[in-house]
Coordinates of C-alpha atoms in Angstrom, one line a residue:
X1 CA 16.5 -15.0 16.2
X2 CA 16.7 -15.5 19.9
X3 CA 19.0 -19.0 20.7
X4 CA 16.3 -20.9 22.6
X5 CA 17.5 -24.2 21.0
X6 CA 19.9 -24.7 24.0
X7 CA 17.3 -24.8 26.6
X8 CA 16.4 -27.8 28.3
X9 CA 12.4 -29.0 28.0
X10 CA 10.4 -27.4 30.9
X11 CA 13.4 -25.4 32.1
X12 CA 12.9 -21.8 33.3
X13 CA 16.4 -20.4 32.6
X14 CA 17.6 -16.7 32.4
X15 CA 19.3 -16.9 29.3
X16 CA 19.9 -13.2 27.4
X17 CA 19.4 -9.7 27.6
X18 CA 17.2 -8.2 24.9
X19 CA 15.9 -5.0 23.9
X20 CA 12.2 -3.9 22.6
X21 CA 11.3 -5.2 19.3
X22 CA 14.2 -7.8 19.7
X23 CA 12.9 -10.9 17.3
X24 CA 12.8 -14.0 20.1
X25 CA 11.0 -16.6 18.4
X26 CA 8.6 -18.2 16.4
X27 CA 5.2 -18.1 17.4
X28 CA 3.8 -21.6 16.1
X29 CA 6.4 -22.8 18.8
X30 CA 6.1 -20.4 21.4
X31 CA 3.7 -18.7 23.5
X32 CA 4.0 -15.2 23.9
X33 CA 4.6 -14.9 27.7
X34 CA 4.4 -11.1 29.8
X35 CA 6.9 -8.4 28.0
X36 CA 6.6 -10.1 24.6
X37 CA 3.9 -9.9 21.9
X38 CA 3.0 -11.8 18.3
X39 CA 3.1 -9.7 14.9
X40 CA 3.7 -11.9 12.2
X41 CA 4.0 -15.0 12.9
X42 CA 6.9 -14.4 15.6
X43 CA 7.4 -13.5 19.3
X44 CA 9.4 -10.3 20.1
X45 CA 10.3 -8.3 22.9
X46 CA 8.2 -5.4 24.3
X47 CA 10.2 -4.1 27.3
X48 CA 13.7 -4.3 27.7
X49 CA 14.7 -6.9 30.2
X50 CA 16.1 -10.7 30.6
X51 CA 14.7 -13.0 28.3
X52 CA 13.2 -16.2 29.8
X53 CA 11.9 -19.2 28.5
X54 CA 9.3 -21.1 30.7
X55 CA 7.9 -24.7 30.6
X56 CA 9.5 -25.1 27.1
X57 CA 6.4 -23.3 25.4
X58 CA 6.5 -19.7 26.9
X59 CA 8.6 -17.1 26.4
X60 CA 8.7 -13.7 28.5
X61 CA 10.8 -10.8 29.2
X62 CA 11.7 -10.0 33.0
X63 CA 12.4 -6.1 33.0
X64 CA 15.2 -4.9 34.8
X65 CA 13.6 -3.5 38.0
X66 CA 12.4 -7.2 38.9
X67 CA 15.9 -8.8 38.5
X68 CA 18.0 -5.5 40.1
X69 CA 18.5 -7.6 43.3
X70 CA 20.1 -10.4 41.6
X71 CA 22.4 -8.6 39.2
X72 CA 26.1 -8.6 40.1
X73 CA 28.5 -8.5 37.0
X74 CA 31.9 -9.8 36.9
X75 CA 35.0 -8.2 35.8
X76 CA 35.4 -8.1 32.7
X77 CA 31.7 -8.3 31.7
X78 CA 29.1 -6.4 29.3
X79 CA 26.6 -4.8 30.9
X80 CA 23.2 -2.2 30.0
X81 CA 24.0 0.9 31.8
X82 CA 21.1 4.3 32.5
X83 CA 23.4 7.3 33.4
X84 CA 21.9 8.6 36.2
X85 CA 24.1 11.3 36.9
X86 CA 27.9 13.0 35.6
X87 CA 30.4 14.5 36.7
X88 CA 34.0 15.6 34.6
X89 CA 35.8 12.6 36.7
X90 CA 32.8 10.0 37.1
X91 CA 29.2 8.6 35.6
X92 CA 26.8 7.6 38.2
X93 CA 24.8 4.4 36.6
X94 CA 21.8 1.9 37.4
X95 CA 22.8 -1.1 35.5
X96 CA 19.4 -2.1 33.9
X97 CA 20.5 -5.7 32.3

């Protein structure tokens, strides 16, 4: 299940990358915000993107495309890579989360 414990109330926080069909919640405490969708009684993922939690109730998935301005890893960090193009000495990527 997706870690939304940790967010403060009416906070609108990045928090995690997450894939399609990722479980992110219950749905008797969340709303089921864009990128998400309800099937059995819990919230999951429909895109892949950053999840987002939003005015304690709503959860949503940003896909990647929307947040590719504001996504600068560090060294050292784990990143979602599309291989865009290879070579024998190199991989070309768009980081996508």
């Amino acid at each position: 299940s997706f870690p939304i414990s940790n967010m403060a109330a009416g906070a609108d926080v990045l928090m995690q990358a997450v894939a399609p069909g990722e479980p992110l919640g219950d749905a008797e405490e969340l709303l089921a915000g864009r990128g998400t969708y309800v099937e059995g009684g819990r919230v999951y993922a429909s895109v892949s993107g950053q999840a987002r939690r939003i005015d304690n109730s709503t959860m949503e998935v940003v896909p990647p495309e929307e947040l590719a301005s504001c996504a600068v890893p560090e060294v050292g960090g784990t990143v979602i890579v599309r291989v865009v193009r290879m070579s024998q000495d190199r991989a070309d990527c768009i980081i996508v989360a």
